[in-house]
Every structure is written in structure tokens, then in C-alpha cells.
mmCIF file of C-alpha atoms (C1' of nucleotides) in Angstrom:
data_model
loop_
_atom_site.group_PDB
_atom_site.id
_atom_site.type_symbol
_atom_site.label_atom_id
_atom_site.label_comp_id
_atom_site.label_asym_id
_atom_site.label_seq_id
_atom_site.Cartn_x
_atom_site.Cartn_y
_atom_site.Cartn_z
ATOM 1 C CA MET A 28 33.624 32.783 10.351
ATOM 2 C CA THR A 29 33.734 30.333 13.306
ATOM 3 C CA ASP A 30 34.831 27.456 11.193
ATOM 4 C CA SER A 31 37.352 27.323 8.443
ATOM 5 C CA THR A 32 34.810 26.822 5.297
ATOM 6 C CA THR A 33 35.142 29.066 2.264
ATOM 7 C CA PRO A 34 33.613 32.375 3.747
ATOM 8 C CA GLY A 35 32.055 33.334 0.386
ATOM 9 C CA LYS A 36 29.890 30.419 -0.321
ATOM 10 C CA ARG A 37 27.699 30.205 2.553
ATOM 11 C CA ALA A 38 26.961 33.950 2.011
ATOM 12 C CA ARG A 39 26.545 33.431 -1.695
ATOM 13 C CA LEU A 40 23.948 30.667 -1.106
ATOM 14 C CA VAL A 41 21.934 32.713 1.414
ATOM 15 C CA ALA A 42 21.788 35.722 -0.982
ATOM 16 C CA ALA A 43 20.893 33.670 -3.992
ATOM 17 C CA ALA A 44 18.259 31.869 -2.042
ATOM 18 C CA ALA A 45 16.915 35.235 -0.671
ATOM 19 C CA ASP A 46 16.534 36.518 -4.204
ATOM 20 C CA LEU A 47 14.927 33.253 -5.715
ATOM 21 C CA LEU A 48 12.514 32.777 -2.792
ATOM 22 C CA HIS A 49 11.311 36.260 -3.272
ATOM 23 C CA ARG A 50 10.943 35.997 -7.044
ATOM 24 C CA GLN A 51 9.755 32.394 -7.484
ATOM 25 C CA GLY A 52 8.225 31.620 -4.113
ATOM 26 C CA VAL A 53 9.385 29.156 -1.608
ATOM 27 C CA GLN A 54 7.902 26.066 -2.818
ATOM 28 C CA ALA A 55 8.871 26.815 -6.376
ATOM 29 C CA THR A 56 12.487 27.347 -5.767
ATOM 30 C CA THR A 57 14.811 24.163 -5.834
ATOM 31 C CA ILE A 58 17.984 23.556 -3.995
ATOM 32 C CA ALA A 59 19.556 23.077 -7.754
ATOM 33 C CA GLN A 60 18.614 26.579 -8.651
ATOM 34 C CA VAL A 61 20.104 28.155 -5.553
ATOM 35 C CA ALA A 62 23.077 26.244 -6.050
ATOM 36 C CA ASP A 63 23.423 27.165 -9.647
ATOM 37 C CA ALA A 64 22.647 30.844 -8.874
ATOM 38 C CA ALA A 65 25.242 30.897 -6.408
ATOM 39 C CA THR A 66 27.880 28.730 -8.651
ATOM 40 C CA VAL A 67 27.986 26.079 -6.081
ATOM 41 C CA PRO A 68 27.441 22.400 -6.970
ATOM 42 C CA THR A 69 24.098 21.068 -6.009
ATOM 43 C CA GLY A 70 25.061 18.401 -3.494
ATOM 44 C CA ASN A 71 27.537 20.775 -1.764
ATOM 45 C CA VAL A 72 24.555 22.889 -0.565
ATOM 46 C CA TYR A 73 24.081 20.213 2.134
ATOM 47 C CA TYR A 74 27.442 20.808 3.458
ATOM 48 C CA TYR A 75 26.387 24.284 4.466
ATOM 49 C CA PHE A 76 22.726 23.548 5.158
ATOM 50 C CA LYS A 77 21.443 20.176 6.407
ATOM 51 C CA THR A 78 17.861 20.669 4.900
ATOM 52 C CA LYS A 79 16.012 23.170 2.559
ATOM 53 C CA ASP A 80 14.206 24.204 5.640
ATOM 54 C CA ASP A 81 17.634 25.048 7.081
ATOM 55 C CA LEU A 82 18.452 27.171 4.083
ATOM 56 C CA ILE A 83 15.046 28.836 4.305
ATOM 57 C CA ARG A 84 15.555 29.733 7.939
ATOM 58 C CA ALA A 85 19.071 31.382 7.042
ATOM 59 C CA VAL A 86 17.142 33.550 4.637
ATOM 60 C CA ILE A 87 14.572 34.411 6.973
ATOM 61 C CA ASP A 88 17.403 35.334 9.619
ATOM 62 C CA ASP A 89 18.994 37.578 6.866
ATOM 63 C CA ARG A 90 15.711 39.436 6.438
ATOM 64 C CA THR A 91 15.300 40.104 10.078
ATOM 65 C CA ARG A 92 18.878 41.516 10.116
ATOM 66 C CA GLN A 93 17.942 43.690 7.124
ATOM 67 C CA VAL A 94 14.831 45.121 8.856
ATOM 68 C CA ARG A 95 16.749 45.773 12.067
ATOM 69 C CA ALA A 96 19.567 47.542 10.028
ATOM 70 C CA MET A 97 16.782 49.581 8.190
ATOM 71 C CA LEU A 98 15.165 50.687 11.336
ATOM 72 C CA ASP A 99 18.733 51.482 13.016
ATOM 73 C CA SER A 100 19.443 53.683 10.092
ATOM 74 C CA LEU A 101 16.363 55.788 10.855
ATOM 75 C CA ARG A 102 17.269 56.904 14.297
ATOM 76 C CA ALA A 103 19.179 59.829 13.348
ATOM 77 C CA ARG A 104 16.118 61.559 11.955
ATOM 78 C CA ARG A 105 14.755 64.357 14.229
ATOM 79 C CA SER A 106 11.096 63.394 14.816
ATOM 80 C CA PRO A 107 8.958 60.193 15.162
ATOM 81 C CA ALA A 108 6.896 61.517 12.174
ATOM 82 C CA ALA A 109 9.947 61.853 10.053
ATOM 83 C CA ARG A 110 11.103 58.432 10.936
ATOM 84 C CA LEU A 111 7.820 56.776 10.038
ATOM 85 C CA THR A 112 7.592 58.680 6.707
ATOM 86 C CA ALA A 113 11.158 57.640 5.980
ATOM 87 C CA LEU A 114 10.392 53.921 6.724
ATOM 88 C CA ALA A 115 7.357 54.389 4.355
ATOM 89 C CA ASN A 116 9.594 55.667 1.624
ATOM 90 C CA GLN A 117 11.428 52.268 1.719
ATOM 91 C CA TRP A 118 8.748 50.712 0.120
ATOM 92 C CA THR A 119 8.335 53.479 -2.591
ATOM 93 C CA GLU A 120 11.995 52.900 -3.474
ATOM 94 C CA MET A 121 11.335 49.057 -3.834
ATOM 95 C CA ARG A 122 8.277 49.683 -5.839
ATOM 96 C CA GLU A 123 9.283 48.122 -8.967
ATOM 97 C CA LEU A 124 10.274 44.847 -7.273
ATOM 98 C CA VAL A 125 7.127 45.080 -5.142
ATOM 99 C CA ALA A 126 4.839 45.295 -8.077
ATOM 100 C CA ARG A 127 6.148 42.596 -9.726
ATOM 101 C CA TYR A 128 7.236 40.135 -6.826
ATOM 102 C CA GLY A 129 5.396 41.453 -3.710
ATOM 103 C CA CYS A 130 6.968 42.776 -0.536
ATOM 104 C CA PRO A 131 10.065 40.507 0.237
ATOM 105 C CA PHE A 132 8.686 40.323 3.956
ATOM 106 C CA GLY A 133 5.204 40.070 3.468
ATOM 107 C CA THR A 134 5.199 37.368 0.878
ATOM 108 C CA LEU A 135 7.513 35.194 3.230
ATOM 109 C CA VAL A 136 4.829 35.469 5.804
ATOM 110 C CA THR A 137 2.095 34.329 3.682
ATOM 111 C CA GLU A 138 3.872 31.527 2.166
ATOM 112 C CA LEU A 139 5.229 30.128 5.305
ATOM 113 C CA ASP A 140 2.512 30.932 8.084
ATOM 114 C CA ARG A 141 0.394 27.958 7.110
ATOM 115 C CA ARG A 142 3.059 25.636 8.533
ATOM 116 C CA ASP A 143 3.060 24.454 12.101
ATOM 117 C CA ASP A 144 6.982 23.907 12.545
ATOM 118 C CA GLY A 145 9.060 26.835 13.619
ATOM 119 C CA LEU A 146 9.498 28.501 10.122
ATOM 120 C CA ASP A 147 6.158 30.137 10.401
ATOM 121 C CA VAL A 148 6.898 31.926 13.737
ATOM 122 C CA GLU A 149 10.464 33.069 12.408
ATOM 123 C CA ALA A 150 9.007 34.238 9.153
ATOM 124 C CA ALA A 151 6.745 36.857 10.933
ATOM 125 C CA GLN A 152 9.630 38.258 12.992
ATOM 126 C CA PRO A 153 10.350 41.152 10.648
ATOM 127 C CA ILE A 154 6.654 42.058 10.706
ATOM 128 C CA GLY A 155 6.427 42.039 14.320
ATOM 129 C CA ILE A 156 9.595 44.148 14.750
ATOM 130 C CA ILE A 157 8.497 46.801 12.456
ATOM 131 C CA LEU A 158 5.103 46.955 14.096
ATOM 132 C CA ASP A 159 6.621 47.483 17.576
ATOM 133 C CA TRP A 160 9.113 50.010 16.219
ATOM 134 C CA ALA A 161 6.106 52.018 14.536
ATOM 135 C CA GLU A 162 4.043 51.641 17.872
ATOM 136 C CA THR A 163 7.042 53.384 19.728
ATOM 137 C CA GLN A 164 6.945 56.242 17.199
ATOM 138 C CA PHE A 165 3.202 57.025 17.626
ATOM 139 C CA ARG A 166 3.636 56.879 21.276
ATOM 140 C CA ASP A 167 6.657 59.230 21.167
ATOM 141 C CA MET A 168 4.206 61.490 19.192
ATOM 142 C CA GLY A 169 2.169 61.419 22.269
ATOM 143 C CA ARG A 170 -0.720 59.272 21.157
ATOM 144 C CA THR A 171 -2.197 56.730 23.472
ATOM 145 C CA ASP A 172 -3.984 54.844 20.770
ATOM 146 C CA ALA A 173 -0.235 54.087 19.243
ATOM 147 C CA ARG A 174 -0.931 50.427 18.721
ATOM 148 C CA GLU A 175 -4.035 50.981 16.629
ATOM 149 C CA LEU A 176 -2.130 53.788 14.722
ATOM 150 C CA ALA A 177 0.831 51.334 14.001
ATOM 151 C CA VAL A 178 -1.304 48.765 12.636
ATOM 152 C CA ALA A 179 -3.179 51.119 10.371
ATOM 153 C CA PHE A 180 0.167 52.592 9.142
ATOM 154 C CA PHE A 181 2.013 49.178 8.422
ATOM 155 C CA ALA A 182 -1.278 47.610 7.110
ATOM 156 C CA GLY A 183 -1.433 50.561 4.729
ATOM 157 C CA ILE A 184 1.961 49.602 3.337
ATOM 158 C CA GLN A 185 1.825 45.970 3.445
ATOM 159 C CA GLY A 186 -1.829 46.094 1.550
ATOM 160 C CA ALA A 187 -0.763 48.418 -0.948
ATOM 161 C CA ALA A 188 2.202 46.283 -1.681
ATOM 162 C CA LEU A 189 -0.227 43.470 -2.261
ATOM 163 C CA LEU A 190 -2.531 45.559 -4.402
ATOM 164 C CA ALA A 191 0.312 46.973 -6.425
ATOM 165 C CA ASN A 192 1.536 43.371 -6.811
ATOM 166 C CA ALA A 193 -1.797 42.193 -7.964
ATOM 167 C CA LEU A 194 -2.320 45.115 -10.302
ATOM 168 C CA ARG A 195 1.470 45.055 -11.287
ATOM 169 C CA ASP A 196 1.483 48.805 -10.990
ATOM 170 C CA PRO A 197 4.329 50.486 -8.762
ATOM 171 C CA ALA A 198 2.230 53.718 -8.686
ATOM 172 C CA VAL A 199 -0.053 52.023 -6.452
ATOM 173 C CA MET A 200 2.438 51.767 -3.997
ATOM 174 C CA ALA A 201 4.155 55.042 -4.530
ATOM 175 C CA GLY A 202 0.737 56.802 -4.152
ATOM 176 C CA GLN A 203 -0.226 54.993 -0.949
ATOM 177 C CA VAL A 204 2.913 56.071 0.765
ATOM 178 C CA ARG A 205 2.172 59.621 -0.306
ATOM 179 C CA HIS A 206 -1.373 59.141 1.251
ATOM 180 C CA LEU A 207 0.190 57.734 4.529
ATOM 181 C CA THR A 208 2.704 60.534 4.557
ATOM 182 C CA ARG A 209 -0.068 63.122 4.521
ATOM 183 C CA TRP A 210 -2.007 61.302 7.088
ATOM 184 C CA ILE A 211 0.945 61.180 9.547
ATOM 185 C CA ALA A 212 1.503 64.721 9.186
ATOM 186 C CA THR A 213 -2.181 65.532 10.233
ATOM 187 C CA LEU A 214 -1.304 63.558 13.418
ATOM 188 C CA SER A 215 1.525 65.458 14.771
ATOM 189 C CA MET B 11 -24.818 21.021 -15.843
ATOM 190 C CA THR B 12 -24.201 21.197 -19.632
ATOM 191 C CA ASP B 13 -22.937 17.488 -19.934
ATOM 192 C CA SER B 14 -24.018 14.238 -18.647
ATOM 193 C CA THR B 15 -21.514 13.947 -15.793
ATOM 194 C CA THR B 16 -22.550 13.412 -12.102
ATOM 195 C CA PRO B 17 -23.399 16.920 -11.015
ATOM 196 C CA GLY B 18 -22.258 16.818 -7.630
ATOM 197 C CA LYS B 19 -18.464 15.545 -8.100
ATOM 198 C CA ARG B 20 -17.170 18.618 -10.095
ATOM 199 C CA ALA B 21 -18.576 20.914 -7.531
ATOM 200 C CA ARG B 22 -17.148 18.745 -4.709
ATOM 201 C CA LEU B 23 -14.038 18.856 -6.006
ATOM 202 C CA VAL B 24 -13.920 22.785 -6.490
ATOM 203 C CA ALA B 25 -15.047 23.224 -2.952
ATOM 204 C CA ALA B 26 -12.542 20.885 -1.460
ATOM 205 C CA ALA B 27 -9.844 22.212 -3.578
ATOM 206 C CA ALA B 28 -10.762 25.945 -2.575
ATOM 207 C CA ASP B 29 -10.694 24.996 1.017
ATOM 208 C CA LEU B 30 -7.272 23.137 0.870
ATOM 209 C CA LEU B 31 -5.630 25.776 -1.353
ATOM 210 C CA HIS B 32 -6.657 28.412 1.204
ATOM 211 C CA ARG B 33 -5.440 26.361 4.209
ATOM 212 C CA GLN B 34 -2.382 24.665 2.927
ATOM 213 C CA GLY B 35 -1.316 26.750 0.058
ATOM 214 C CA VAL B 36 -1.393 26.215 -3.656
ATOM 215 C CA GLN B 37 1.951 24.092 -4.060
ATOM 216 C CA ALA B 38 1.587 22.180 -0.793
ATOM 217 C CA THR B 39 -1.795 20.903 -2.033
ATOM 218 C CA THR B 40 -1.951 17.615 -3.979
ATOM 219 C CA ILE B 41 -4.388 16.303 -6.435
ATOM 220 C CA ALA B 42 -4.755 13.261 -4.249
ATOM 221 C CA GLN B 43 -5.735 15.184 -1.346
ATOM 222 C CA VAL B 44 -8.237 17.206 -2.941
ATOM 223 C CA ALA B 45 -9.857 13.930 -4.501
ATOM 224 C CA ASP B 46 -9.631 12.494 -0.994
ATOM 225 C CA ALA B 47 -11.518 15.586 0.692
ATOM 226 C CA ALA B 48 -14.093 15.224 -2.132
ATOM 227 C CA THR B 49 -14.374 11.344 -1.861
ATOM 228 C CA VAL B 50 -13.406 11.061 -5.526
ATOM 229 C CA PRO B 51 -10.722 8.581 -6.677
ATOM 230 C CA THR B 52 -7.504 10.234 -7.255
ATOM 231 C CA GLY B 53 -7.281 9.512 -11.032
ATOM 232 C CA ASN B 54 -10.708 10.403 -11.650
ATOM 233 C CA VAL B 55 -9.998 14.086 -11.067
ATOM 234 C CA TYR B 56 -8.443 14.344 -14.352
ATOM 235 C CA TYR B 57 -11.873 13.488 -16.050
ATOM 236 C CA TYR B 58 -13.188 16.859 -14.810
ATOM 237 C CA PHE B 59 -9.964 18.945 -14.864
ATOM 238 C CA LYS B 60 -7.146 18.159 -17.522
ATOM 239 C CA THR B 61 -4.511 19.601 -15.277
ATOM 240 C CA LYS B 62 -3.966 20.984 -11.622
ATOM 241 C CA ASP B 63 -3.707 24.201 -13.079
ATOM 242 C CA ASP B 64 -7.237 23.801 -14.604
ATOM 243 C CA LEU B 65 -8.573 22.897 -11.282
ATOM 244 C CA ILE B 66 -7.044 25.979 -9.706
ATOM 245 C CA ARG B 67 -8.534 28.270 -12.333
ATOM 246 C CA ALA B 68 -11.868 26.428 -11.290
ATOM 247 C CA VAL B 69 -11.260 27.732 -7.619
ATOM 248 C CA ILE B 70 -10.210 31.069 -8.708
ATOM 249 C CA ASP B 71 -13.450 31.540 -10.690
ATOM 250 C CA ASP B 72 -15.497 30.294 -7.851
ATOM 251 C CA ARG B 73 -13.615 32.952 -5.674
ATOM 252 C CA THR B 74 -14.473 35.672 -8.305
ATOM 253 C CA ARG B 75 -18.051 34.800 -8.391
ATOM 254 C CA GLN B 76 -18.190 34.650 -4.427
ATOM 255 C CA VAL B 77 -16.828 38.469 -4.582
ATOM 256 C CA ARG B 78 -19.389 39.449 -7.213
ATOM 257 C CA ALA B 79 -22.095 37.956 -5.011
ATOM 258 C CA MET B 80 -20.881 39.552 -1.852
ATOM 259 C CA LEU B 81 -20.751 42.979 -3.835
ATOM 260 C CA ASP B 82 -24.276 42.587 -5.101
ATOM 261 C CA SER B 83 -25.752 41.736 -1.696
ATOM 262 C CA LEU B 84 -24.448 45.291 -0.500
ATOM 263 C CA ARG B 85 -26.414 47.026 -3.040
ATOM 264 C CA ALA B 86 -29.457 47.268 -0.671
ATOM 265 C CA ARG B 87 -27.701 49.515 1.927
ATOM 266 C CA ARG B 88 -28.743 53.020 1.851
ATOM 267 C CA SER B 89 -25.344 54.996 1.360
ATOM 268 C CA PRO B 90 -21.979 54.397 -0.048
ATOM 269 C CA ALA B 91 -20.291 54.688 3.299
ATOM 270 C CA ALA B 92 -22.737 51.961 4.740
ATOM 271 C CA ARG B 93 -21.816 49.761 1.859
ATOM 272 C CA LEU B 94 -18.100 50.159 2.388
ATOM 273 C CA THR B 95 -18.505 49.392 6.005
ATOM 274 C CA ALA B 96 -20.562 46.361 5.470
ATOM 275 C CA LEU B 97 -17.802 45.383 3.116
ATOM 276 C CA ALA B 98 -14.955 45.684 5.644
ATOM 277 C CA ASN B 99 -17.138 43.771 8.366
ATOM 278 C CA GLN B 100 -16.883 40.676 5.900
ATOM 279 C CA TRP B 101 -13.385 40.425 7.149
ATOM 280 C CA THR B 102 -14.191 40.927 10.748
ATOM 281 C CA GLU B 103 -16.579 37.869 10.378
ATOM 282 C CA MET B 104 -13.726 35.976 8.561
ATOM 283 C CA ARG B 105 -11.131 36.969 11.367
ATOM 284 C CA GLU B 106 -10.560 33.710 12.903
ATOM 285 C CA LEU B 107 -9.788 32.034 9.414
ATOM 286 C CA VAL B 108 -7.996 35.050 8.341
ATOM 287 C CA ALA B 109 -5.504 34.955 11.375
ATOM 288 C CA ARG B 110 -4.906 31.367 10.759
ATOM 289 C CA TYR B 111 -4.724 31.088 7.226
ATOM 290 C CA GLY B 112 -4.803 34.558 5.703
ATOM 291 C CA CYS B 113 -7.368 36.152 3.370
ATOM 292 C CA PRO B 114 -8.676 33.797 0.935
ATOM 293 C CA PHE B 115 -8.405 36.299 -1.906
ATOM 294 C CA GLY B 116 -5.078 38.101 -0.889
ATOM 295 C CA THR B 117 -3.037 34.689 -0.422
ATOM 296 C CA LEU B 118 -4.221 33.372 -3.661
ATOM 297 C CA VAL B 119 -2.671 36.429 -5.296
ATOM 298 C CA THR B 120 0.505 36.363 -3.362
ATOM 299 C CA GLU B 121 0.956 32.618 -4.278
ATOM 300 C CA LEU B 122 0.037 32.808 -8.025
ATOM 301 C CA ASP B 123 1.259 36.367 -9.171
ATOM 302 C CA ARG B 124 4.896 35.279 -9.773
ATOM 303 C CA ARG B 125 3.690 33.010 -12.816
ATOM 304 C CA ASP B 126 3.634 34.402 -16.099
ATOM 305 C CA ASP B 127 1.089 32.084 -17.390
ATOM 306 C CA GLY B 128 -2.434 33.231 -17.233
ATOM 307 C CA LEU B 129 -3.280 31.989 -13.674
ATOM 308 C CA ASP B 130 -1.375 35.484 -12.138
ATOM 309 C CA VAL B 131 -3.823 37.491 -13.894
ATOM 310 C CA GLU B 132 -6.847 35.642 -13.079
ATOM 311 C CA ALA B 133 -5.944 35.439 -9.454
ATOM 312 C CA ALA B 134 -5.887 39.238 -9.360
ATOM 313 C CA GLN B 135 -9.416 39.790 -10.439
ATOM 314 C CA PRO B 136 -11.176 39.438 -7.084
ATOM 315 C CA ILE B 137 -8.745 42.394 -6.052
ATOM 316 C CA GLY B 138 -9.484 44.303 -9.015
ATOM 317 C CA ILE B 139 -13.124 44.066 -8.657
ATOM 318 C CA ILE B 140 -13.405 45.014 -5.111
ATOM 319 C CA LEU B 141 -11.110 47.979 -5.844
ATOM 320 C CA ASP B 142 -13.189 49.272 -8.793
ATOM 321 C CA TRP B 143 -16.221 48.888 -6.502
ATOM 322 C CA ALA B 144 -14.848 50.884 -3.660
ATOM 323 C CA GLU B 145 -13.751 53.470 -6.189
ATOM 324 C CA THR B 146 -17.413 53.788 -7.310
ATOM 325 C CA GLN B 147 -18.676 54.198 -3.713
ATOM 326 C CA PHE B 148 -16.114 56.910 -2.911
ATOM 327 C CA ARG B 149 -17.119 58.538 -6.064
ATOM 328 C CA ASP B 150 -20.833 58.392 -5.196
ATOM 329 C CA MET B 151 -19.750 60.133 -1.939
ATOM 330 C CA GLY B 152 -18.528 63.006 -3.865
ATOM 331 C CA ARG B 153 -15.087 62.637 -3.682
ATOM 332 C CA THR B 154 -12.872 63.262 -6.629
ATOM 333 C CA ASP B 155 -9.705 61.384 -4.981
ATOM 334 C CA ALA B 156 -11.955 58.404 -5.167
ATOM 335 C CA ARG B 157 -9.116 56.054 -6.481
ATOM 336 C CA GLU B 158 -6.712 57.006 -3.824
ATOM 337 C CA LEU B 159 -9.398 56.486 -1.205
ATOM 338 C CA ALA B 160 -10.231 52.913 -2.490
ATOM 339 C CA VAL B 161 -6.535 52.032 -2.516
ATOM 340 C CA ALA B 162 -6.172 53.331 1.125
ATOM 341 C CA PHE B 163 -9.304 51.556 2.233
ATOM 342 C CA PHE B 164 -8.692 47.998 0.391
ATOM 343 C CA ALA B 165 -5.170 48.026 1.301
ATOM 344 C CA GLY B 166 -6.027 48.778 4.924
ATOM 345 C CA ILE B 167 -8.062 45.620 4.773
ATOM 346 C CA GLN B 168 -5.725 43.335 2.984
ATOM 347 C CA GLY B 169 -2.595 44.791 5.187
ATOM 348 C CA ALA B 170 -4.554 43.962 8.386
ATOM 349 C CA ALA B 171 -5.364 40.502 7.073
ATOM 350 C CA LEU B 172 -1.641 39.965 6.661
ATOM 351 C CA LEU B 173 -0.624 41.505 10.014
ATOM 352 C CA ALA B 174 -3.368 39.380 11.710
ATOM 353 C CA ASN B 175 -2.165 36.316 9.912
ATOM 354 C CA ALA B 176 1.571 36.987 10.834
ATOM 355 C CA LEU B 177 0.610 37.620 14.573
ATOM 356 C CA ARG B 178 -1.956 34.949 14.622
ATOM 357 C CA ASP B 179 -4.386 37.508 16.132
ATOM 358 C CA PRO B 180 -7.970 37.989 15.150
ATOM 359 C CA ALA B 181 -8.078 40.996 17.148
ATOM 360 C CA VAL B 182 -5.869 42.899 14.803
ATOM 361 C CA MET B 183 -8.310 42.273 11.766
ATOM 362 C CA ALA B 184 -11.474 43.487 13.809
ATOM 363 C CA GLY B 185 -9.528 46.404 15.267
ATOM 364 C CA GLN B 186 -8.517 47.721 11.936
ATOM 365 C CA VAL B 187 -12.113 47.285 10.254
ATOM 366 C CA ARG B 188 -13.303 49.748 13.420
ATOM 367 C CA HIS B 189 -10.475 51.957 12.687
ATOM 368 C CA LEU B 190 -11.607 52.133 8.979
ATOM 369 C CA THR B 191 -15.157 52.360 9.690
ATOM 370 C CA ARG B 192 -14.317 55.453 11.812
ATOM 371 C CA TRP B 193 -12.099 56.714 9.103
ATOM 372 C CA ILE B 194 -15.049 56.409 6.482
ATOM 373 C CA ALA B 195 -17.369 57.997 9.010
ATOM 374 C CA THR B 196 -15.237 61.372 8.834
ATOM 375 C CA LEU B 197 -15.339 61.580 5.195
ATOM 376 C CA SER B 198 -19.226 61.866 4.676
ATOM 377 C "C1'" DG C 20 -18.531 7.847 -16.834
ATOM 378 C "C1'" DT C 21 -15.945 5.576 -13.241
ATOM 379 C "C1'" DC C 22 -12.065 3.832 -11.181
ATOM 380 C "C1'" DT C 23 -7.370 1.138 -10.612
ATOM 381 C "C1'" DA C 24 -2.846 0.545 -11.548
ATOM 382 C "C1'" DT C 25 1.042 2.420 -13.017
ATOM 383 C "C1'" DA C 26 4.265 5.518 -15.974
ATOM 384 C "C1'" DT C 27 6.880 9.571 -15.577
ATOM 385 C "C1'" DT C 28 9.256 13.242 -13.719
ATOM 386 C "C1'" DA C 29 11.551 16.086 -10.536
ATOM 387 C "C1'" DC C 30 13.380 17.181 -6.322
ATOM 388 C "C1'" DG C 31 15.203 16.503 -1.714
ATOM 389 C "C1'" DA C 32 18.857 14.225 0.318
ATOM 390 C "C1'" DT C 33 23.130 10.813 0.756
ATOM 391 C "C1'" DA C 34 27.227 8.029 -0.365
ATOM 392 C "C1'" DG C 35 31.585 8.313 -1.186
ATOM 393 C "C1'" DA C 36 35.452 9.510 -4.340
ATOM 394 C "C1'" DC C 37 39.070 13.257 -4.412
ATOM 395 C "C1'" DG D 18 36.228 20.743 2.536
ATOM 396 C "C1'" DT D 19 34.616 19.938 -2.302
ATOM 397 C "C1'" DC D 20 32.252 17.801 -5.929
ATOM 398 C "C1'" DT D 21 29.798 13.933 -8.784
ATOM 399 C "C1'" DA D 22 26.712 10.612 -9.003
ATOM 400 C "C1'" DT D 23 22.771 8.709 -7.494
ATOM 401 C "C1'" DC D 24 19.092 6.957 -4.453
ATOM 402 C "C1'" DG D 25 14.309 7.179 -2.704
ATOM 403 C "C1'" DT D 26 10.092 9.350 -2.718
ATOM 404 C "C1'" DA D 27 6.389 11.878 -3.723
ATOM 405 C "C1'" DA D 28 3.380 14.035 -7.147
ATOM 406 C "C1'" DT D 29 1.355 14.775 -11.751
ATOM 407 C "C1'" DA D 30 -0.596 12.700 -15.242
ATOM 408 C "C1'" DT D 31 -2.061 8.687 -18.157
ATOM 409 C "C1'" DA D 32 -3.496 3.910 -19.872
ATOM 410 C "C1'" DG D 33 -6.726 1.070 -20.065
ATOM 411 C "C1'" DA D 34 -10.292 -2.258 -17.591
ATOM 412 C "C1'" DC D 35 -15.053 -2.253 -16.254
#
DNA sequence: GTCTATATTACGATAGAC
DNA sequence: GTCTATCGTAATATAGAC
């Protein structure tokens, strides 16, 4: 920490907020609920975050870091196809959460992109990062239509997350990841 | 109308609400805004809808009717593949709206499915109807894996809507519909 | 049936004691 | 740096005149 505030509290607030924003939605989540979940007095939240939007921004930044870490952890895999498949499997692992509350990255975009302050752009960052990364993988597979394939791939994941959520059925997510995996195998 | 209330007002309120819920989101839209857009006094809304949730329910029912009408209008097409392609093209036509505010059906699901009252189930109906319809089309094409293909198809549409929205780029939606169209052509 | 005025409540944010 | 008490505002919903 750069200042002398209690190290744990800020992090606890961000973690609690991330969880609640995902499970309840941005607008439905109150500062009081976040404070309560993090065992911090309500008013004290404003010592760490000037406004609710500031707290939301911190959650988005946290999600963006998660995505970068996720992609970094895939670098060890031998082939681009293996990396893409491994990424898709992340959503299979999250399938119960996805079926109940939607994709943590996707729902954030949908909830925030109708604003015209900076938050809409920031919320879209995880999506943009993954899309660019997937494009690189397809390009490394020698495909000239890498961007189109990257969109088809990640749209397949995000769309399946929405359908799994609508139907409250984790199997929809898992089935689609299997479908995408087989599709990628036919490309290489 | 079954009762003797002014026929235009209720319909105007639902239309104004549908538009605002899509463009601003459910929680961000107030009764006063809807009333204002429909040129109806704020308090008078409660004569037509007992609660805000009642108004939202009316909007969802309207969207469900839109979907049924859309699917009905596709029955004239000669082949299942032509029907599926024509459906996908609806999103290409909506691409500007989709890039700015998301898919009108998809965003409604994402915003409402975290609730446990009845609204979450109702909001998912348009999705379920389209998915079942798509499954029928693939089955009519002689495919035994019709459900899997229906999920892949509609997830491709909904996911692309989310990506187009995140990137604020209508071309993403149009490009993915072209991609899906070519994919369907390879199946028949 | 239609509309105005207002009650009620809930939340974001602040002031100020410790 | 921490916490309590509270202010101000905005939105849902209602009461009641016309």
C-alpha cells in the first residue's frame, strides 16, 4: 500500500463489491450492503472511495486484472488451439455461477454500457482484451480471417453464457464449450 | 379494449417504457420518465399499472409478442436454412441499435434474471421461444444434433450483440451474421 | 377516468466526534 | 484513520380533488 490505511479493508470492500455487483447487479447493490459484506461501517466506505462509481471502477479494474492473469496463465500451453480451448474451459468451470448470475465480465458490460461517463468504456476492457488475444491465437494458427474467427469464438462463449443464464442451465454452457472445442480442432 | 379506459394511453405507456428500458436500463428508468415520454401525468401511470414491476411485465409481454410475430413472418420462406438466415438478418438490421444499447431481448434477460420473483422467468421467454424455434429448423434440416446447433446459432447472435455493444461497433454484428449464414449453408 | 399534490422510503453522501 | 449519526434527494406509490 502506498498510504498508511489498513491494507485489508480496501481489498475487502472491492472483493465484496465484485461479488455483489455480479450477483445482484450494479444498480441493485447499495453501499450499505457492500460495507456490511466487508464488515466495514457504511460511512467509512467513503474514506476509501469518494463515490459509488469510484468503487465500481475499482471492481472493473480488478476484473481486468483477473482477465490478464487468466490469459497469462495460458501462455505455457503448446499450441494456439490448446490455448483457445483452455480459455473456453474457464467458462465451463464457472458454469454454475454463469447459469445463475451470468458471465461476470459480460453482465458488467451490459449493465454499464448505456452510460456516457467513462465507466462504459472501462467495463468493456475485459472483452476487448480477450478478443484481441483470441485474434492473435487464430493468427498464430495461420488464419488470415483471424478477427472474424475471434469474434465467432468469443461471441459463442458470451452468447452461451447468456442462454445458460436465461434457461438457468449450466449444461448449455458446458455443451457449447464442447462444440467450440471441436470447431477449433477442425481449423488446425 | 376490454374496459372503457382511453385506448391509446396504455399502449403509449408500454411503447415508451419498452424504448426507455432498452436505452437506459430497467433500474435507471423512472416512472416519471415513462409518463413524460408517453405524455401522461406521472401519478396517472398507476391507474394503468399497479406497480413499476407491472409495467415492466407489460413490456416483456410486448417483446414476447414481437418475437412470435417475427417468427411467424418467416414461415413463408422455402427452407429451414433460409428461415434461420432470415432470422439472423433481423439483428443485422438492428445493428445500430444493438451496438449502442445491446439486443432488446438479451439485455432484458441480463437485467432481470438475478431476481427471484416471476419477472426473471418472463424475461427469458423470448430467448426460449427463439431457441426452440431454431431447434425445429435444424431438425427439419435432418440434423439429430438440432439442439446443440440451435444453441450454437443463437449464442452466436446474442454473443455478437454483446461484443458489438461492448466495442460500440455495428460491423461486428453484421460480420458475425455473415459468418453464421455461411456456416448454415455448409450444413445443408 | 384523469390529474395534482404529497406521503414514504431508501439510498448516496457528508459532518464531525473520537 | 475510524466510526456514528444524519442530511438531502430522488423515486415509488397513494390520497383525494375534479
